Structures are given as structure tokens and as C-alpha cells.
Short mmCIF file of C-alpha atoms and ligand atoms in Angstrom, two decimals:
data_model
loop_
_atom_site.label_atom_id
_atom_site.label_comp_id
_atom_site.label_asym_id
_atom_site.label_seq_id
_atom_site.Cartn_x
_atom_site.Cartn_y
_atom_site.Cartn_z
CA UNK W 1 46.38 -59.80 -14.44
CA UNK W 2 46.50 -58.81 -11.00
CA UNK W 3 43.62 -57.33 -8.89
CA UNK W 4 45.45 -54.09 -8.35
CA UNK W 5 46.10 -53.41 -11.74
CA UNK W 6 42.42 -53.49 -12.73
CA UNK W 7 41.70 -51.41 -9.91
CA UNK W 8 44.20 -49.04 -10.71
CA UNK W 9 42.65 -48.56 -14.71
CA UNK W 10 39.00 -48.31 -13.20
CA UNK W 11 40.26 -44.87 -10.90
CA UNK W 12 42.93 -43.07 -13.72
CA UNK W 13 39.55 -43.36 -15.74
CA UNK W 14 37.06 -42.21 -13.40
CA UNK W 15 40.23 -39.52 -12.43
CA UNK W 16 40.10 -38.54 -16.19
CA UNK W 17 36.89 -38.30 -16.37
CA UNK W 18 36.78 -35.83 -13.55
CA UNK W 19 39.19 -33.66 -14.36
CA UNK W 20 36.77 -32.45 -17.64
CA UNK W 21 35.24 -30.82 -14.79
CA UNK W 22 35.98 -27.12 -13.87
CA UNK W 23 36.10 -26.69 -9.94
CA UNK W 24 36.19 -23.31 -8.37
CA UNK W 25 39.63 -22.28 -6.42
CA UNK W 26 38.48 -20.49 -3.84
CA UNK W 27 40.97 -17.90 -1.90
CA UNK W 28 40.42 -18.27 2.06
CA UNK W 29 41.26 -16.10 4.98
CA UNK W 30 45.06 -16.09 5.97
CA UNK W 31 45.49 -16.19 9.44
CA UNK W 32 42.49 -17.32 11.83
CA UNK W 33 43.13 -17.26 15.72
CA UNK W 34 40.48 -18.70 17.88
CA UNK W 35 39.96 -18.37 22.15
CA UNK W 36 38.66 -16.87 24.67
CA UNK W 37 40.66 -13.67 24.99
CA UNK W 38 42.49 -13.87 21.65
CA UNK W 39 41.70 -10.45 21.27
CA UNK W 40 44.29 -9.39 23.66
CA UNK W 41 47.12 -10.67 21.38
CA UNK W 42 45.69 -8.13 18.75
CA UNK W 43 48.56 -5.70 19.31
CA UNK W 44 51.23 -8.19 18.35
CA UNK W 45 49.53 -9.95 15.57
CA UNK W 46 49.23 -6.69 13.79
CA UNK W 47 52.61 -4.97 14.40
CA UNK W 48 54.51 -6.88 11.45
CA UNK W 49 51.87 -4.63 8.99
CA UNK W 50 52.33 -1.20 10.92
CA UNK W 51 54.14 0.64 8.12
CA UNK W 52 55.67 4.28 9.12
CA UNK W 53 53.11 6.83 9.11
CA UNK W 54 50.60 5.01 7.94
CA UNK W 55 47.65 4.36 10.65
CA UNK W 56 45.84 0.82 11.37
CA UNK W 57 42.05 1.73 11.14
CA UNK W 58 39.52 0.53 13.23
CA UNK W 59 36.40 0.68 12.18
CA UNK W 60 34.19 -0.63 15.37
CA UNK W 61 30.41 -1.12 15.28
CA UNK W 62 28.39 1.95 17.07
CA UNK W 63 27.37 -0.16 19.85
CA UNK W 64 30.55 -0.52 21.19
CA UNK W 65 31.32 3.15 21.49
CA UNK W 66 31.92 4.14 25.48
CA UNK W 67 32.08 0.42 26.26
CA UNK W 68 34.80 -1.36 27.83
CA UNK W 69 35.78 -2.71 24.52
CA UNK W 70 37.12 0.05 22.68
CA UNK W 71 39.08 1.02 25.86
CA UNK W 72 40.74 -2.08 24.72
CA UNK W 73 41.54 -1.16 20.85
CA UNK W 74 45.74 -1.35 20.71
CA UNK W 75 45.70 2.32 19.50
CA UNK W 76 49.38 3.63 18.44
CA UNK W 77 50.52 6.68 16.78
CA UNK W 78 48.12 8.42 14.27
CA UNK W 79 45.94 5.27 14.32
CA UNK W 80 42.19 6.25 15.02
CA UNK W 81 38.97 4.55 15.87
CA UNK W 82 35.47 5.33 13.83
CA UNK W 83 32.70 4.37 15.13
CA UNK W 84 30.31 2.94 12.44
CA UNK W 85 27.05 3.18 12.14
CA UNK W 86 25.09 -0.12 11.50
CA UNK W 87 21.26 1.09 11.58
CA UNK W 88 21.46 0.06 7.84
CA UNK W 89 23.16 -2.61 6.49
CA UNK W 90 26.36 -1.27 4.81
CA UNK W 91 25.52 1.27 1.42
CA UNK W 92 28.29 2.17 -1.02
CA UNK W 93 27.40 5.30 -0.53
CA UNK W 94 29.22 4.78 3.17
CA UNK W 95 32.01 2.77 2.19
CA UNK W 96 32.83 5.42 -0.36
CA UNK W 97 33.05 7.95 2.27
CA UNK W 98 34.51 6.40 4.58
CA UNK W 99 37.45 5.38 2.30
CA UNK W 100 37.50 9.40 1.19
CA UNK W 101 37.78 10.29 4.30
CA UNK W 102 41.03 7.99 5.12
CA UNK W 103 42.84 8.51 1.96
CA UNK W 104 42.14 12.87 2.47
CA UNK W 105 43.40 12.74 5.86
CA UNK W 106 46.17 10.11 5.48
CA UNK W 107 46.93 9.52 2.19
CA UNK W 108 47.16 5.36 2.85
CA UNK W 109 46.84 3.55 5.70
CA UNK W 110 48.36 0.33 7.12
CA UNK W 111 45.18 -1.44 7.44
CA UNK W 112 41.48 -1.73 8.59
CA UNK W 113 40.46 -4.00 10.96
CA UNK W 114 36.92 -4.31 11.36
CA UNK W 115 35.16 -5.48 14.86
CA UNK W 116 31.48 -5.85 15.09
CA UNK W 117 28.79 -7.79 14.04
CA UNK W 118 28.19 -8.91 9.73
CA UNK W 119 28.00 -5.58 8.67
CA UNK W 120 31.04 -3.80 10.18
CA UNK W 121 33.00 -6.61 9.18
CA UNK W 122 31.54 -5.90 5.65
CA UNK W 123 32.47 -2.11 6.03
CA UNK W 124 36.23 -3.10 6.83
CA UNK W 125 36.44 -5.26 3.95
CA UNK W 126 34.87 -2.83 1.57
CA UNK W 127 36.92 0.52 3.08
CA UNK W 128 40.33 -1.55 2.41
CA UNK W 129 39.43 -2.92 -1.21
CA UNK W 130 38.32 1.25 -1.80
CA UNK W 131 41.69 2.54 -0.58
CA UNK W 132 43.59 0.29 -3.64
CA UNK W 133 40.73 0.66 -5.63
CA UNK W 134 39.55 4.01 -8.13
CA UNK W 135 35.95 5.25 -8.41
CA UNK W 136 33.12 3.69 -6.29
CA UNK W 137 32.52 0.67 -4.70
CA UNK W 138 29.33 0.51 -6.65
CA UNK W 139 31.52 -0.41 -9.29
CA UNK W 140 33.01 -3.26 -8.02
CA UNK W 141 28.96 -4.82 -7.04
CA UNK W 142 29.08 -8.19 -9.04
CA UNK W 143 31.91 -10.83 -9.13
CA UNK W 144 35.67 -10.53 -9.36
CA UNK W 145 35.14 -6.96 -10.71
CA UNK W 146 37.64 -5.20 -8.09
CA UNK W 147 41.02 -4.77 -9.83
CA UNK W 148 43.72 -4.59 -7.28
CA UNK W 149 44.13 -5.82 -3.41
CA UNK W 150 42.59 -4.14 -0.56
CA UNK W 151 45.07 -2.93 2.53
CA UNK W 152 46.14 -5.44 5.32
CA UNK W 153 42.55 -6.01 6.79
CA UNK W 154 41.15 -8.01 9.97
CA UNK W 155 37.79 -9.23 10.96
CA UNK W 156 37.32 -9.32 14.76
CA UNK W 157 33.23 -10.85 15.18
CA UNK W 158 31.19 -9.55 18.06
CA UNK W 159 28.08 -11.42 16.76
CA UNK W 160 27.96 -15.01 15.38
CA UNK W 161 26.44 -16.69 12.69
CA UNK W 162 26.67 -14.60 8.74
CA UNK W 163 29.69 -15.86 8.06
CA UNK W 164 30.97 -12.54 6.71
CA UNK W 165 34.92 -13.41 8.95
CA UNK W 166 35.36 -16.26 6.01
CA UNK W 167 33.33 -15.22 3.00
CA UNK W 168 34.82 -13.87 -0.08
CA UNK W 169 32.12 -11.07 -0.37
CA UNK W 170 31.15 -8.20 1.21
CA UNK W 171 27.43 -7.26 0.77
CA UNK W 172 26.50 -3.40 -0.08
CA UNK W 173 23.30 -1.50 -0.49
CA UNK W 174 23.80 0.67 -3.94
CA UNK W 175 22.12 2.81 -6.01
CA UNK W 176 20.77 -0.10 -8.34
CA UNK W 177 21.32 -3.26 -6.53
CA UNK W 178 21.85 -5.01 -3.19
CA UNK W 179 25.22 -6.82 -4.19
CA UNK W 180 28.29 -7.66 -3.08
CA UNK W 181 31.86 -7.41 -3.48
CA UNK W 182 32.70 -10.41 -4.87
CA UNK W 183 36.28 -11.00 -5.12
CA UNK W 184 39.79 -13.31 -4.70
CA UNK W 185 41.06 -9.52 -2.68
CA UNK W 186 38.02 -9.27 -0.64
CA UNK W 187 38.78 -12.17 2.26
CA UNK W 188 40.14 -10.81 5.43
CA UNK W 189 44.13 -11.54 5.82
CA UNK W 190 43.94 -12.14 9.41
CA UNK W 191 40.37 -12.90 11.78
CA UNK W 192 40.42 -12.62 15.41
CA UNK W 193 37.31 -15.13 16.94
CA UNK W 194 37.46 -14.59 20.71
CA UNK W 195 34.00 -15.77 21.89
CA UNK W 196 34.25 -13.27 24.77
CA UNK W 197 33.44 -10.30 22.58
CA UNK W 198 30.16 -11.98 21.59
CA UNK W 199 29.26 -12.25 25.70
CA UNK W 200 26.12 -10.75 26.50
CA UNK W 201 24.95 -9.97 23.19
CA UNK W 202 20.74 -9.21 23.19
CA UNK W 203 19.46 -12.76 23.03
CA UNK W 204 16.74 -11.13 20.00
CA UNK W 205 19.74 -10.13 18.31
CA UNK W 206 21.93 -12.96 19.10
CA UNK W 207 19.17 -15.53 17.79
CA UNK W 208 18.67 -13.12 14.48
CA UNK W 209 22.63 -13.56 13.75
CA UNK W 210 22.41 -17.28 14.79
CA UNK W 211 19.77 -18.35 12.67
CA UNK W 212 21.48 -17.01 9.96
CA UNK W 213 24.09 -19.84 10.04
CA UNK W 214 21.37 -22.40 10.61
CA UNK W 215 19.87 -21.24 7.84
CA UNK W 216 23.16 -21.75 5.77
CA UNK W 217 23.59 -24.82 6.73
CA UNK W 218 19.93 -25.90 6.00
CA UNK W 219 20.05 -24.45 2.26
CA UNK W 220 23.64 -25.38 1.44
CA UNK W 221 22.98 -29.43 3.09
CA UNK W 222 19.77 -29.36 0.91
CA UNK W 223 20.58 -28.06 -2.24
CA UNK W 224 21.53 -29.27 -5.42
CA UNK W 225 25.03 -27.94 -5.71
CA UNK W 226 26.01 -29.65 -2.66
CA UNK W 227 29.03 -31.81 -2.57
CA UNK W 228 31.71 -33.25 0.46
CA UNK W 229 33.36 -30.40 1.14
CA UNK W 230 30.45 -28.34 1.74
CA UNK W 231 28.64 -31.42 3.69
CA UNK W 232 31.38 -32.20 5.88
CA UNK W 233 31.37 -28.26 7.40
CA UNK W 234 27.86 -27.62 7.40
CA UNK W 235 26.70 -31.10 9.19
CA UNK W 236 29.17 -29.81 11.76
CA UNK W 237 27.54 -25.99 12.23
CA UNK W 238 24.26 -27.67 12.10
CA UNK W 239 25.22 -29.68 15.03
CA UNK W 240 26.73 -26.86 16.81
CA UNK W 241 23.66 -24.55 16.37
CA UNK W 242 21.69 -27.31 17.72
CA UNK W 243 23.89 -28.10 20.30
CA UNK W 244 22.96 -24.28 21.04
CA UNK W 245 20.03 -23.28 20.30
CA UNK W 246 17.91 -27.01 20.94
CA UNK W 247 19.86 -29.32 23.42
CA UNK W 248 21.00 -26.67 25.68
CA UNK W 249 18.63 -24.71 28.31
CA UNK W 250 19.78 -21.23 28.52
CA UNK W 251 23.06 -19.80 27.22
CA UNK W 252 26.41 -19.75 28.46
CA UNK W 253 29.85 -19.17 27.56
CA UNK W 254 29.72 -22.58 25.67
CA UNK W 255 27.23 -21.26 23.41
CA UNK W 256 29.44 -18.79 22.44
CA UNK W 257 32.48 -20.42 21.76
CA UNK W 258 30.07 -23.14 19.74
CA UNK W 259 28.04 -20.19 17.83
CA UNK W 260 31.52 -18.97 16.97
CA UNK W 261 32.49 -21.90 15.59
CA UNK W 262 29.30 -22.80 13.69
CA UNK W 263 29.57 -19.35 12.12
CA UNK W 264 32.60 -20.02 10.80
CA UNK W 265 32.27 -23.63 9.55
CA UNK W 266 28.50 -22.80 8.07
CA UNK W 267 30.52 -19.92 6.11
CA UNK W 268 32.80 -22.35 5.12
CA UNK W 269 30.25 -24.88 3.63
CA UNK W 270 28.19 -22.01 1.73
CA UNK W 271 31.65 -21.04 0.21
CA UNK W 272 31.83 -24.37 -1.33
CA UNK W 273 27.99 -24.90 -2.37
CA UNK W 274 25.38 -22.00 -2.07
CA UNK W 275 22.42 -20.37 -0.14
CA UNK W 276 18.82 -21.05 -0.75
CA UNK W 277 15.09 -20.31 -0.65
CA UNK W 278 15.27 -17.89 2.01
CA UNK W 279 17.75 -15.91 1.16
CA UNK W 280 16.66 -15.43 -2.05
CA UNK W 281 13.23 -14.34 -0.90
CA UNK W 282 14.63 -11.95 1.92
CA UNK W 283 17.36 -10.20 0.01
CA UNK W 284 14.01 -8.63 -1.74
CA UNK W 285 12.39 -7.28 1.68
CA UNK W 286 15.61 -6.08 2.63
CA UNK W 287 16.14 -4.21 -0.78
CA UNK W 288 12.64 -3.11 -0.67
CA UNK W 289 12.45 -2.37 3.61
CA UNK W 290 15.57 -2.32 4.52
CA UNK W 291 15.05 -5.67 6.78
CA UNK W 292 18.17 -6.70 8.26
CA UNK W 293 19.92 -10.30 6.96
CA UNK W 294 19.30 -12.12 9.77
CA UNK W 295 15.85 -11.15 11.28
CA UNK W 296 14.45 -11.12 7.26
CA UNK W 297 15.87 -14.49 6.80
CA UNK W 298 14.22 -15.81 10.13
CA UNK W 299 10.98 -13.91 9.06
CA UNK W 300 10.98 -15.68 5.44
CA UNK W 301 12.05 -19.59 6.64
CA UNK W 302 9.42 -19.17 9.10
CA UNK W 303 6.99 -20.10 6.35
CA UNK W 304 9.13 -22.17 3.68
CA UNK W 305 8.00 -25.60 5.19
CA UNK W 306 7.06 -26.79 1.48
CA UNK W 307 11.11 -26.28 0.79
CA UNK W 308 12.61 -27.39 4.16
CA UNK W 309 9.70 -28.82 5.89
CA UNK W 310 12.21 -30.44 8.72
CA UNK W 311 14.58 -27.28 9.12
CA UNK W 312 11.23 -25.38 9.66
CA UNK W 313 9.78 -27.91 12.00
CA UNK W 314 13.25 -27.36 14.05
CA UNK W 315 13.14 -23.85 13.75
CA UNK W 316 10.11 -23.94 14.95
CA UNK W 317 10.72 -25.16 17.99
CA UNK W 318 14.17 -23.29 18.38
CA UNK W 319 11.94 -19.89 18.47
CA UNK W 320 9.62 -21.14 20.69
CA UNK W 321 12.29 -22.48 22.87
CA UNK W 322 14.38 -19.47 23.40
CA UNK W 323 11.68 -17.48 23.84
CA UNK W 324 12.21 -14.96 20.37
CA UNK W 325 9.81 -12.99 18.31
CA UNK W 326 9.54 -13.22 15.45
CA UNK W 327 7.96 -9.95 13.51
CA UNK W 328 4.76 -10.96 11.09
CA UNK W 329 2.66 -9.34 8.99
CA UNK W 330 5.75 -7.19 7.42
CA UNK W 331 4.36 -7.00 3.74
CA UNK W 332 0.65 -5.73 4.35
CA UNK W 333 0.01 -2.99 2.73
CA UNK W 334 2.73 -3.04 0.19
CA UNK W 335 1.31 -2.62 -3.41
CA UNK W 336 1.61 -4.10 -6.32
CA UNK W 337 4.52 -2.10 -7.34
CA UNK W 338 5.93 -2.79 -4.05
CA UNK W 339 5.70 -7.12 -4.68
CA UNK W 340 7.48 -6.87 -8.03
CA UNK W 341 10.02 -4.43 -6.90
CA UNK W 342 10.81 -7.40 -4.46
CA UNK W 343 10.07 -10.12 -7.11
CA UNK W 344 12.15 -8.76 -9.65
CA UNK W 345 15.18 -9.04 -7.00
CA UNK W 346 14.41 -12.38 -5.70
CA UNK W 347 14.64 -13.78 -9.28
CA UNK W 348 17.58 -11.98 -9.91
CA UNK W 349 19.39 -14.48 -7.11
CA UNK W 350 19.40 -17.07 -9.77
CA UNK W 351 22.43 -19.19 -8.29
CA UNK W 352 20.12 -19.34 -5.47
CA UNK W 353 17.41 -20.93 -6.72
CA UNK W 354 19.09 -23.31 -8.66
CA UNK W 355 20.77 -24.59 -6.15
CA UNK W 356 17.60 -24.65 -4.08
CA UNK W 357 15.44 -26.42 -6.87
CA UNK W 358 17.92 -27.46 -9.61
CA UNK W 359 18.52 -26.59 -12.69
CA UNK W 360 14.75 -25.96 -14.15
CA UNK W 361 14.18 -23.93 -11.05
CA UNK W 362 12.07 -21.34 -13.35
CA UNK W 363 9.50 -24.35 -13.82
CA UNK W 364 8.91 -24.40 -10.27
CA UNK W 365 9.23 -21.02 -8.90
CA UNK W 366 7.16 -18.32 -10.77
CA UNK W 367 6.15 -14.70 -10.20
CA UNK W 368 2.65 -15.54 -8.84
CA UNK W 369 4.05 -18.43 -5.81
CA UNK W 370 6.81 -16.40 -5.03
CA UNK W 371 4.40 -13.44 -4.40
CA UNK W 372 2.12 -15.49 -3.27
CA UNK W 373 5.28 -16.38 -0.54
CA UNK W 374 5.76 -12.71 -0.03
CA UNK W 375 2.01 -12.08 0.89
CA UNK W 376 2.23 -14.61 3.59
CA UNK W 377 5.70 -12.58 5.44
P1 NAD A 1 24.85 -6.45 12.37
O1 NAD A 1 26.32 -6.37 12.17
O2 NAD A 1 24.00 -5.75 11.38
O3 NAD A 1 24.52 -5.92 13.84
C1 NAD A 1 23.19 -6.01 14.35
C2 NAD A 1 23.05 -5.20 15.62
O4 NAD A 1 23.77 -5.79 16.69
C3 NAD A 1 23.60 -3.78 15.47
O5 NAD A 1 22.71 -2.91 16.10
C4 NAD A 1 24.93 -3.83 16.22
O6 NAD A 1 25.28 -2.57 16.72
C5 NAD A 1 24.64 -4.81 17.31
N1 NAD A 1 25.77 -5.57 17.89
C6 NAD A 1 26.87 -6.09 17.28
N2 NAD A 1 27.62 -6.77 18.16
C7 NAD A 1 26.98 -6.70 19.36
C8 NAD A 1 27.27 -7.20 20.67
N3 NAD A 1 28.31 -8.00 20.92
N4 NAD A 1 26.39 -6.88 21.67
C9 NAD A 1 25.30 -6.13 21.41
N5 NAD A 1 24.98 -5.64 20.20
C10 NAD A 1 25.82 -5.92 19.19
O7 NAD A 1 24.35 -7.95 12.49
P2 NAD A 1 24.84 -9.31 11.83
O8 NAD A 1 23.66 -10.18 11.81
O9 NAD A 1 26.08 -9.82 12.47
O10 NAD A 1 25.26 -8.92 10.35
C11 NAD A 1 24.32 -8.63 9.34
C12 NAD A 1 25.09 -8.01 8.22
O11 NAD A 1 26.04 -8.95 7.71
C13 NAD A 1 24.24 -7.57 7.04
O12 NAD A 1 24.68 -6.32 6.60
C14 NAD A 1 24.50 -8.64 6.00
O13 NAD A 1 24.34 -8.17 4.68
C15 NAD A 1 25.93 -9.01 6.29
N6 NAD A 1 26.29 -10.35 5.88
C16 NAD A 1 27.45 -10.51 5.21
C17 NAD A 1 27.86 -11.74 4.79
C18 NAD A 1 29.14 -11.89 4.03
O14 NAD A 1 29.47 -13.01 3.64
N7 NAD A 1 29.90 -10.85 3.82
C19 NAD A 1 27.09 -12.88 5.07
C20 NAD A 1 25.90 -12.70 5.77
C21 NAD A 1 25.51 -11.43 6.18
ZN1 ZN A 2 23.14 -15.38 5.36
#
């Protein structure tokens, strides 16, 4: 018998094997165009979805509002501009005015395009899935609950690092939980990543958002689900954001176009695997105080050296590096009440920490350390 042969009968085994196995099948963004000054072929990319009398959307983050930017938007027709409001990270209760609003004054609309930072990408993910969708996007908080397709939407990042351009979720604020949109419809059909429009971004603000995909790529390289897909994207954001945020001294339009592209391959390799330790822990002080993704998420892996004692060590010295504060003492104060409130939603991230700690993760992780965690923040 030949070599080959016996090769051959030792893979269709292992192949059989495998396939007992269910993978996921995940549904990615359609159309990605990357460059400095992509943003200026916005006008033509979209014009194939323009359908008559029904307006494109765009729903641009508050900050940009008087700035040269929106002076840019390829406004035609009836199509209008709203500026969002991102104080808060996106509620239901907005979305589901917002998409009111639109379907009262238009009926439908060709599409939404989103441009800002995670959470006006979020809002123009949400606001298309509402106009297909009945009843509230508080509804449609859990996975593959949303029953029909959004309209054409676009994601157009001003900040870098969440991940939100390629994710298959859009995260909402609602009346009961902090959960998102989990769905095949919710990817954008088209993203627009022109490094230009994240120029000059607060460096606080830019680190918050930065860390964010560092912090992916930390939790999804070091956890239990992880696997080659996931590895091969998120070794490459890792060594983007350090390229960034450790080798480099000060920023330039480099660290954009890198930060860009870490954001986008760290959301890539959480798509495939999962998030961790801190975002488990900081999706409770946001739910509880309202702290923002990224700045809760540097706040809580701040102290998580016993999970990621090198990623910590780095971060460390990232912080101290680029000069950033980082906000302490957030949870004095709080009562009792207050710590489970938080508790009960950290526990509730239960992908999270099994990914983080494997499958008896409820050995490990308890009410008392994790509030003995929160007690530290
Ligand atoms: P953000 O969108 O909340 O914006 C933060 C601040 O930066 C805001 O004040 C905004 O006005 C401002 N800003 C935006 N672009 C700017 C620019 N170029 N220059 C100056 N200021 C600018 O911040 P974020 O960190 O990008 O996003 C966080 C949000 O993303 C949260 O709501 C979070 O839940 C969500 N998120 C979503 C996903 C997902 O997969 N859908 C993943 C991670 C986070
Ligand atoms: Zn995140």
C-alpha cells in the first residue's frame, strides 16, 4: 500500500470526525472600501440604492454638526441629515423614535448611512432594521430575534477601535437590559473606512475607542473559544495597536490608517471567538452608570492583571505612554443594591466568561470576587 493512500484514510477520518461539529456561518459586511479620502466616492457608491422618492438618511454623530464634514454629506433630493446625539450610548427608546420619525415623514426610505464613532454606527444599524421591522427595537434585544432585513445601510467610522463597521450586533440601552441586536440583517451592506475622518480626534477619546480593540484582541487571543480564524485577525490588530499605541512616539496619519485597520480586523477575530473579563465586568457599570464602552472597559482591565497579567502590564505602559487618564475610584459609594444590580448583569454575559475561564467558569468567578473586582474600579 502506498504512502498516500494511508495518508489519505488518516484525513477523510479526522474530516469525518469534524464535520459532527456544528460551526457558526457568520453573515459579513458586503462591500468594504478602505483610503484616505474614500469618503469622497460616497456619492457614487450609493446611487445604485437611491430609489424614487425615497431619501438616503444620514444619521451623523453630534460632534460633527457645523464642521467641515457634513458640508461634505452627498445630500440629493428629499434626503436629510440628523444629527445624533451620542451623550448616551444608543437606547431603544431613540432608535424607536428615530425610525418613527422617518417612516411619518417619508413613509420608507432608501437607506441610512451612519457616520460617527461606535454608537452612531449602532443607531444606523438599528434605525434601518426598525424601518422593516414592527413594534420596538426592544423586541428584537437578544439573538436572531429581528424578522425581516433592515434598509440599504452604511457605516462610515470617525473613531477606531469597537468594531461596530463589521459586527453583526448593534448594542442598545432598554428598558430591561443592555443588549444588542443580534442578527444575520443587522451587518452594514456597504462601510466606508477613510482614515481621514478619524484625523484629529481628542487623543482621551481616541485612546478610549482604541483600547477597545486591544482589549478584543487580548480576550478573544486568550480565551477558550479561540481557534485560527479568530487568531490569525486578532495577532494582526494586536500588532497594529502596538505598532500605535507602544512603538510609535506621537500620532500621525499612520496611526490612523493602522487604528483603522486594527478596528476592523480585532472585530473580525471577536466575530469568530468572543470577548472576555472586561467586558463582562464593564457592561455592568455601564448598565448601572451609564459608563461609556470604551473608557469602562479601560477602567475595568486596568485592574484584571490576575486574568491578563501581560495585556495589563502592556496596557500599563500604553497609558502611561500616551499620556491618558484613566478615571478611578468610580464605584465608591455605590451600595449594596447598587453591586448586585451590576453583578447580576455581569453574570448574565455568560458566553463571556466561558470563554474567558472555560467551561466551569461559575467555579471560578463568584458573586463575592467579582464584587470584590467591582470595589476595586
Ligand atoms: P462614541 O461613538 O460613543 O463617541 C464617543 C465621543 O466621541 C462622542 O462624544 C462623539 O461625539 C465623539 N466623536 C466621534 N468621532 C469623533 C471625531 N472624529 N472627533 C472628535 N470626536 C468624535 O464612541 P465609540 O467608542 O466609537 O463607540 C462606543 C459605542 O459603540 C458604544 O455605544 C458601544 O456600545 C458601541 N459598540 C458597539 C459594538 C458593536 O459591535 N456594535 C462594539 C463595541 C462598541
Ligand atoms: Zn468592545
Amino acid at each position: 500500500m502506498c504512502l498516500c493512500a494511508v495518508v489519505a484514510k488518516k484525513s477523510y477520518t479526522f474530516v469525518v470526525k469534524f464535520s459532527k461539529m456544528s460551526f457558526r456561518n457568520f453573515k459579513m459586511v458586503g462591500y468594504v472600501i478602505y483610503g484616505r479620502g474614500s469618503f469622497n466616492q460616497l456619492d457614487e457608491i450609493i446611487a445604485p440604492h437611491r430609489k424614487a422618492d425615497a431619501p438616503m438618511i444620514f444619521l451623523v454623530d453630534h460632534f460633527f454638526e457645523g464642521k467641515p464634514l457634513a458640508s461634505r454629506v452627498p445630500l440629493k433630493g428629499n434626503d436629510k441629515i440628523i444629527f445624533v446625539d451620542v451623550t448616551y450610548e444608543p437606547k431603544t427608546t431613540y432608535v424607536d423614535s428615530l425610525a418613527n420619525q422617518l417612516k411619518e415623514e417619508f413613509g420608507t426610505v432608501s437607506g441610512v448611512i451612519g457616520i460617527g464613532g461606535g454608537s452612531a454606527m449602532d443607531l444606523a444599524k438599528a434605525v434601518s432594521l426598525m424601518m422593516n421591522n414592527p413594534g420596538s427595537s426592544s423586541d428584537y434585544q437578544g439573538w436572531d430575534l429581528v424578522k425581516n432585513p433592515g434598509v440599504y445601510k452604511v457605516g462610515i467610522p470617525t473613531l477606531s477601535g469597537t468594531g461596530a463597521e463589521v459586527s453583526r450586533t448593534t448594542v442598545l440601552t432598554g428598558p430591561t437590559k443592555k443588549l444588542g441586536m443580534n442578527s444575520d440583517f443587522t451587518p452594514f451592506d456597504q462601510i466606508v473606512l477613510d482614515p481621514e475622518l478619524t484625523d484629529n480626534a481628542p487623543a482621551n477619546q481616541r485612546f478610549y475607542t482604541g483600547m477597545d480593540c486591544y482589549i478584543h484582541c487580548i480576550e478573544s487571543l486568550q480565551g477558550t473559544f479561540l481557534n485560527e480564524f479568530s487568531k490569525s485577525y486578532g495577532e494582526k490588530a494586536l500588532q497594529l495597536c502596538r505598532d500605535v499605541y507602544v512603538n510609535k512616539d506621537g500620532w500621525d496619519a499612520d496611526s490612523d490608517d493602522k487604528l483603522m485597520m486594527a478596528s476592523y480586523a480585532g472585530g473580525m477575530s471577536i466575530a469568530y471567538s468572543q470577548v472576555g473579563v472586561a467586558h463582562a465586568v464593564s457592561y455592568g457599570l455601564s448598565y448601572l452608570l451609564g459608563t461609556k464602552h470604551g473608557i469602562g472597559n479601560c477602567i475595568v482591565f486596568d485592574h484584571l492583571e490576575e486574568f491578563y497579567p501581560e495585556g495589563v502590564k502592556e496596557f500599563k505602559l500604553m497609558v502611561e505612554k500616551n499620556n491618558i487618564d484613566i478615571p478611578k475610584n468610580i464605584c465608591a459609594g455605590l451600595s449594596d443594591a447598587d453591586f448586585d444590580k451590576m453583578i447580576d448583569v455581569s453574570l448574565g454575559m455568560k458566553p463571556l466568561w466561558e470563554n474567558a475561564l472555560g467551561k466551569d467558569w461559575e467555579k471560578q468567578m463568584n458573586r463575592e470576587r467579582l464584587k470584590a473586582l467591582y470595589q476595586k474600579l
